[in-house]
CSV table of C-alpha atoms in Angstrom, one decimal:
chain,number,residue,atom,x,y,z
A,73,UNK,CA,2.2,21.5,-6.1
A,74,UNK,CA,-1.3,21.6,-8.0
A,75,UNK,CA,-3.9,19.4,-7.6
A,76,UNK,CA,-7.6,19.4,-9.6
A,77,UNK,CA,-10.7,17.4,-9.4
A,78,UNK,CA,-14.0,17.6,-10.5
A,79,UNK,CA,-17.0,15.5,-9.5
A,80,UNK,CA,-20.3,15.3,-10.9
A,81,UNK,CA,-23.3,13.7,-9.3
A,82,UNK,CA,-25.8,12.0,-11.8
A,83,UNK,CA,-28.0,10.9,-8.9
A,84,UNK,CA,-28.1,11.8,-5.4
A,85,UNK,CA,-26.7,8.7,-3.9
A,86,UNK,CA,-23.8,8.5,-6.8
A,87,UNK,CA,-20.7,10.4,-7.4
A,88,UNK,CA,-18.1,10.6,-10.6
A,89,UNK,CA,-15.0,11.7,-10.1
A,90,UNK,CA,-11.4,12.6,-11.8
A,91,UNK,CA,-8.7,14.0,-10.3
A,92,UNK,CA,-5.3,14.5,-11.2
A,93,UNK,CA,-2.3,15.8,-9.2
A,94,UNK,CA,1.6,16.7,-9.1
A,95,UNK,CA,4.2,16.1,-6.6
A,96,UNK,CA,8.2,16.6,-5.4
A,97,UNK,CA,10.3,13.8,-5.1
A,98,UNK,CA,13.7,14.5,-3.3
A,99,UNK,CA,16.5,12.1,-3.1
A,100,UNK,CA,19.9,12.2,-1.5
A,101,UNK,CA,23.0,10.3,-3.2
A,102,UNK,CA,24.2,7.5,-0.2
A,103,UNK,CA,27.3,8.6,1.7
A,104,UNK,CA,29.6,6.6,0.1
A,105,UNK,CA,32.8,8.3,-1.4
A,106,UNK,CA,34.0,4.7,-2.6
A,107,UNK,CA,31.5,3.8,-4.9
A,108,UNK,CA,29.5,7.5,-6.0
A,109,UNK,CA,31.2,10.2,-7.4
A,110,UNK,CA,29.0,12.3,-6.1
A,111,UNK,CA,28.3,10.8,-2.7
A,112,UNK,CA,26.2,12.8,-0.3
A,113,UNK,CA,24.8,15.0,-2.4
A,114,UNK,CA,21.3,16.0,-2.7
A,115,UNK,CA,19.5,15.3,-5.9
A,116,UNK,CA,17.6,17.8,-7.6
A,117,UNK,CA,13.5,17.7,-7.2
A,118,UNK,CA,12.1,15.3,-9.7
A,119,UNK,CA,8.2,15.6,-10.3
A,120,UNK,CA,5.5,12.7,-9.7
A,121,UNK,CA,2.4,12.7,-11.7
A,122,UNK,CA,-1.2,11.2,-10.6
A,123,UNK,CA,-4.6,10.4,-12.3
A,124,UNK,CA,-8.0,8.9,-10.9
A,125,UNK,CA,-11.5,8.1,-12.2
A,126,UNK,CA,-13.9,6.6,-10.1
A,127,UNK,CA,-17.2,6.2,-8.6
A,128,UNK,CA,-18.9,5.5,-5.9
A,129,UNK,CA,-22.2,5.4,-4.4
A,130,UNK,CA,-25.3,3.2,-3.4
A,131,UNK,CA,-25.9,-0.4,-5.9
A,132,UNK,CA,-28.8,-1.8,-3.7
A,133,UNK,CA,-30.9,-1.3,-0.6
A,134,UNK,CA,-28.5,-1.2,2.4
A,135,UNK,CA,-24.9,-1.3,-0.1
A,136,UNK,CA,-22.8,0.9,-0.7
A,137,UNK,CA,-19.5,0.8,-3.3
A,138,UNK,CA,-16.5,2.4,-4.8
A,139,UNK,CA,-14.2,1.9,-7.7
A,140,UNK,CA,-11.5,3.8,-8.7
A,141,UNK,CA,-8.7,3.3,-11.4
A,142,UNK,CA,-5.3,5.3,-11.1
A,143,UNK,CA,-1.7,5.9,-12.6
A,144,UNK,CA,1.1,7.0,-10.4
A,145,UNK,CA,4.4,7.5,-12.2
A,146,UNK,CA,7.1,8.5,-9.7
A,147,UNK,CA,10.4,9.0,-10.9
A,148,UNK,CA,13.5,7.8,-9.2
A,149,UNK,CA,17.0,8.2,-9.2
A,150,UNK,CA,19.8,5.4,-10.6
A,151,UNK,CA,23.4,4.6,-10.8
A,152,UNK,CA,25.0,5.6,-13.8
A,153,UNK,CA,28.6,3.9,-14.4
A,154,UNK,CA,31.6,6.6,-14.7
A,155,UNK,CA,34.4,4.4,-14.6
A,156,UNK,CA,36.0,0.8,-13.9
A,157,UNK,CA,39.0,1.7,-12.1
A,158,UNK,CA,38.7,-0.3,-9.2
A,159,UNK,CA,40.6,2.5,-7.2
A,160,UNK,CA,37.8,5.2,-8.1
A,161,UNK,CA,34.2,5.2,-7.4
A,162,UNK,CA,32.9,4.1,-10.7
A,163,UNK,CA,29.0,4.9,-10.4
A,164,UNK,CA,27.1,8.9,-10.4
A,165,UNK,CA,23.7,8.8,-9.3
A,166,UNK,CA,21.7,10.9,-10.9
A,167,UNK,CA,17.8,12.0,-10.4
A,168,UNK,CA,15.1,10.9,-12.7
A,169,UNK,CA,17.3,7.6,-14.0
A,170,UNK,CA,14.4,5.5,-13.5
A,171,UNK,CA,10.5,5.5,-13.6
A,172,UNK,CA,7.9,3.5,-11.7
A,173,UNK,CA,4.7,3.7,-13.7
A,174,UNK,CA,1.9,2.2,-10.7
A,175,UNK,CA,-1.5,1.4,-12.5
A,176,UNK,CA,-4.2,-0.6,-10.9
A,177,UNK,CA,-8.0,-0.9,-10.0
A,178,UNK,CA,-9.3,-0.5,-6.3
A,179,UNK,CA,-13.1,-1.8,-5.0
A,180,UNK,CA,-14.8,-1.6,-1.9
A,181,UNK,CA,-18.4,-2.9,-1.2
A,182,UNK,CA,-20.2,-2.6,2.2
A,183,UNK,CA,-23.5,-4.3,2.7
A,184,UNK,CA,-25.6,-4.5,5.6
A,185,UNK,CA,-27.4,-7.5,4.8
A,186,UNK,CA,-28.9,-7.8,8.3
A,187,UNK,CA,-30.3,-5.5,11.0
A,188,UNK,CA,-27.2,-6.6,13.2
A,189,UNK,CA,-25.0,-7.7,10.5
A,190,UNK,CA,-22.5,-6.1,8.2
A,191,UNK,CA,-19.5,-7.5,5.3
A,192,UNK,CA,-17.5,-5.7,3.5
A,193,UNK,CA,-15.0,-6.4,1.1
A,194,UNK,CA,-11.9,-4.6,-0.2
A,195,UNK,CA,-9.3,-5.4,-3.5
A,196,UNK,CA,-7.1,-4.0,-5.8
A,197,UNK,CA,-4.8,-4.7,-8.6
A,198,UNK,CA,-1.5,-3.6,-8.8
A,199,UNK,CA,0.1,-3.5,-12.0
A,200,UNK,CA,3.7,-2.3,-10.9
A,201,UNK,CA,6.2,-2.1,-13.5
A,202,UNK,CA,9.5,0.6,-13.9
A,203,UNK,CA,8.7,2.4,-17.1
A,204,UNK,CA,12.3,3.3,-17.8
A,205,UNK,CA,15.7,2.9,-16.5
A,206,UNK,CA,19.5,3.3,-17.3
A,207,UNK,CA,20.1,-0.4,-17.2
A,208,UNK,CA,17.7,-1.1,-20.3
A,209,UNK,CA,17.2,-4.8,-18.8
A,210,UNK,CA,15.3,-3.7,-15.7
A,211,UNK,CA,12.7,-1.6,-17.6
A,212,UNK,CA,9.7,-3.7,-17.8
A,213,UNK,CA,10.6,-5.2,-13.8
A,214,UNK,CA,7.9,-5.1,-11.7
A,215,UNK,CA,8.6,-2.5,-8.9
A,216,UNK,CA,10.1,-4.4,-6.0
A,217,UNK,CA,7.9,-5.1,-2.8
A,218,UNK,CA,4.3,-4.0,-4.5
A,219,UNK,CA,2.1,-6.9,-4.4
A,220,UNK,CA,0.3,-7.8,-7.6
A,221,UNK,CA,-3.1,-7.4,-6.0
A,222,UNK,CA,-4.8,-7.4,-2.3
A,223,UNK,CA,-8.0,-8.2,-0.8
A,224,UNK,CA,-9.9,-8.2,2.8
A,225,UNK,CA,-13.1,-9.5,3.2
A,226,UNK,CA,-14.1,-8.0,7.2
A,227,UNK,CA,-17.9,-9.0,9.0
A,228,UNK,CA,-19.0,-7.2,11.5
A,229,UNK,CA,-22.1,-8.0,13.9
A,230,UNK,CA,-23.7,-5.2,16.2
A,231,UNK,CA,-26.2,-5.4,19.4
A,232,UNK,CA,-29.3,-3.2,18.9
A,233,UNK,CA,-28.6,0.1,20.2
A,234,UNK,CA,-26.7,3.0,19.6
A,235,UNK,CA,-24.0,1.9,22.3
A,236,UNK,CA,-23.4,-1.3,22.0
A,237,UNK,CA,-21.1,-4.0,21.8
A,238,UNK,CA,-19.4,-4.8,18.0
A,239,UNK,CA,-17.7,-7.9,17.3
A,240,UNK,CA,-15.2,-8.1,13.7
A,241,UNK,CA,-13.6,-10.8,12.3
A,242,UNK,CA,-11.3,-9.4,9.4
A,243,UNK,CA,-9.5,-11.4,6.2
A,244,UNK,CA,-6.4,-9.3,4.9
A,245,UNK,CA,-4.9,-11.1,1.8
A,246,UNK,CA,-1.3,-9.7,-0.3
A,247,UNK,CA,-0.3,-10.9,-3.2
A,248,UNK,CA,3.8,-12.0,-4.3
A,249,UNK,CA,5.9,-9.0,-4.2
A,250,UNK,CA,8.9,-8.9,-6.1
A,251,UNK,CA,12.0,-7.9,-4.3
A,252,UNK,CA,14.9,-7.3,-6.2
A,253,UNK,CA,15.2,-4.9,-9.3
A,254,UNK,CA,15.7,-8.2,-11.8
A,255,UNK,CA,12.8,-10.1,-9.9
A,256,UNK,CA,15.1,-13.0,-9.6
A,257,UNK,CA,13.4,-12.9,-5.7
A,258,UNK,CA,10.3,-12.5,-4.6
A,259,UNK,CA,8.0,-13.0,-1.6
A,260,UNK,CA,5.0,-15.3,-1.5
A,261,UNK,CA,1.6,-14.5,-1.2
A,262,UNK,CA,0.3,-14.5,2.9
A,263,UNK,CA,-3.4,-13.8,4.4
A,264,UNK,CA,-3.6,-12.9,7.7
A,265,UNK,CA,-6.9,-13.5,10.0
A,266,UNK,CA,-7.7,-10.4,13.1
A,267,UNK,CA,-10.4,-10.9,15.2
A,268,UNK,CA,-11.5,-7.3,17.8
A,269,UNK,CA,-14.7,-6.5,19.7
A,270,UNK,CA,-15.3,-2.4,20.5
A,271,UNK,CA,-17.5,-1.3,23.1
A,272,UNK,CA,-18.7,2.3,23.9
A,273,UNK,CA,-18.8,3.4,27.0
A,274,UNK,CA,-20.1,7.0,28.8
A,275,UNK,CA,-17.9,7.4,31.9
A,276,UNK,CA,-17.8,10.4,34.3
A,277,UNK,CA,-19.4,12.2,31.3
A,278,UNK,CA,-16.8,11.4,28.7
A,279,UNK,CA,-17.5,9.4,25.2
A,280,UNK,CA,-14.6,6.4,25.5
A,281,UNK,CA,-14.3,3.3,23.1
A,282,UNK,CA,-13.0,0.3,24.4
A,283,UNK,CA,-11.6,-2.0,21.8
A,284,UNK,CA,-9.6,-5.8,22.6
A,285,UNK,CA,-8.6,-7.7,19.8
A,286,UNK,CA,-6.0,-10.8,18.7
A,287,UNK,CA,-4.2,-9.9,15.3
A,288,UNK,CA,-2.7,-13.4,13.4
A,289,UNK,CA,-5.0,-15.4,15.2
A,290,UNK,CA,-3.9,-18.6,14.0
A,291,UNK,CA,-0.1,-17.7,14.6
A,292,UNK,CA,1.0,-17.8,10.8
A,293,UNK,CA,4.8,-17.5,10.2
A,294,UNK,CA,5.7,-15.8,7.1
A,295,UNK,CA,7.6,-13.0,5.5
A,296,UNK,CA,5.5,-9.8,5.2
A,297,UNK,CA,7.3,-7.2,3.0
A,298,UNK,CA,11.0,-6.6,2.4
A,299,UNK,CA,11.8,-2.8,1.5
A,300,UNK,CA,15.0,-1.5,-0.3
A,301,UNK,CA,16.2,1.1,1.5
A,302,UNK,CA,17.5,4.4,-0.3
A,303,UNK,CA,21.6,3.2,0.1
A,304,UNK,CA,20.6,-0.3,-1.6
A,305,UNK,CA,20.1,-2.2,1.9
A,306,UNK,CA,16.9,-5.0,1.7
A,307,UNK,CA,15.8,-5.7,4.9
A,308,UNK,CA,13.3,-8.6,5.4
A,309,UNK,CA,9.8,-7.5,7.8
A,310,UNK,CA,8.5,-11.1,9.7
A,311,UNK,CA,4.8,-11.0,10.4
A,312,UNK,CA,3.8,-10.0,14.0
A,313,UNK,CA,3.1,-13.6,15.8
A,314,UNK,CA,-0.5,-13.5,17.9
A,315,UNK,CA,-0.5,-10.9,19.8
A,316,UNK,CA,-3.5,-9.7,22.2
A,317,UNK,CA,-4.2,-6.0,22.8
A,318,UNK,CA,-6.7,-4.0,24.9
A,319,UNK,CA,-7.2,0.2,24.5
């Protein structure tokens, strides 16, 4: 499928782009011969469409930025109702029923506002919504399990010296996510804290990085995502609980 950009730089540490691009989306019809007529079957290719503007480049000694604003619009399929004899499947479902239309804003800032020390942070808005659907009372839903925004806010401190011991303390934060096509449930906002040091190392002439780190280092208990799967199943995703890892 096509895909175009074009960039121009108005200064030799900035960049403006826009890009736009196409894509297939496939789906195949749940294998269920008492509720879908046509159970089984694969759909026919639907196309997603995607836009972007942004920029990015240097806004101060020693930072660095980006900002972006896109549109996704993916289509997806939906149940169309047939019948209502409750001996015969009573629902088709057919491509291209439904729309999500994805617009939002991304940033990302990096300073190095010491010789030793470095921040950056990350967010984005999410405004998920489907565009269209057969059942005219979901269109106008927010998209189920895309969080309204995000954010990370991540410092890093570094011993002089090209190989040399890094220490990071990272702040992920996700927004409520609705998770049923009415919203009538949703999940609540969670922030997560990970903490990992990386060393490099030179042994029997080979470049290795070691890297040991605690993710959820205060243990939180909370719901993390819950995806709809294709067949209409939701499952619910628990956050990892501390764990401590070495590579």
């Amino acid at each position: 499928t096509p895909w175009l950009a074009l960039t121009y730089s108005p200064a030799a540490d900035s960049l403006v782009y826009v890009s736009a691009n196409r894509g297939f989306e496939v789906e195949v019809v749940p294998n269920r011969p008492s509720l879908f007529t046509n159970a089984g079957e694969l759909l026919p290719a639907a196309l997603s469409t995607q836009a972007e503007v942004g920029w990015r480049g240097s806004i101060g000694p020693a930072q660095y930025a980006n900002i972006a604003l896109f549109e996704i619009r993916r289509p997806l399929s939906d149940d169309r109702q047939v019948s209502t004899d409750p001996d015969q499947p009573n629902f088709e479902r057919v491509a291209d029923g439904r729309e999500a239309r994805h617009r939002g804003l991304e940033f990302d800032w990096t300073w190095q506002f010491a010789p030793q020390w470095t921040a950056n942070a990350q967010a984005a808005l999410l405004d998920a919504v489907f565009s269209k659907s057969l059942d005219p009372a979901l269109a106008g839903k927010r998209a189920t399990n895309v969080p309204k925004a995000t954010g990370a806010l991540q410092f890093d401190w570094r011993q002089a010296g090209s190989s040399s011991l890094a220490i990071s303390n990272r702040l992920f934060y996700s927004g409520e996510r609705a998770i049923t096509r009415d919203n009538s449930v949703s999940l609540p906002a969670w922030w997560q804290w990970d903490a990992w040091l990386t060393l490099p190392a030179r042994l029997g002439g080979v470049d290795t990085l070691w890297r040991a780190g605690i993710e959820n280092v205060t243990d939180r208990d909370y719901w993390r995502e819950a995806p709809t799967q294709y067949w209409g199943g939701t499952y619910l995703f628990p956050a990892q609980p501390r764990t401590f890892s070495i590579g």
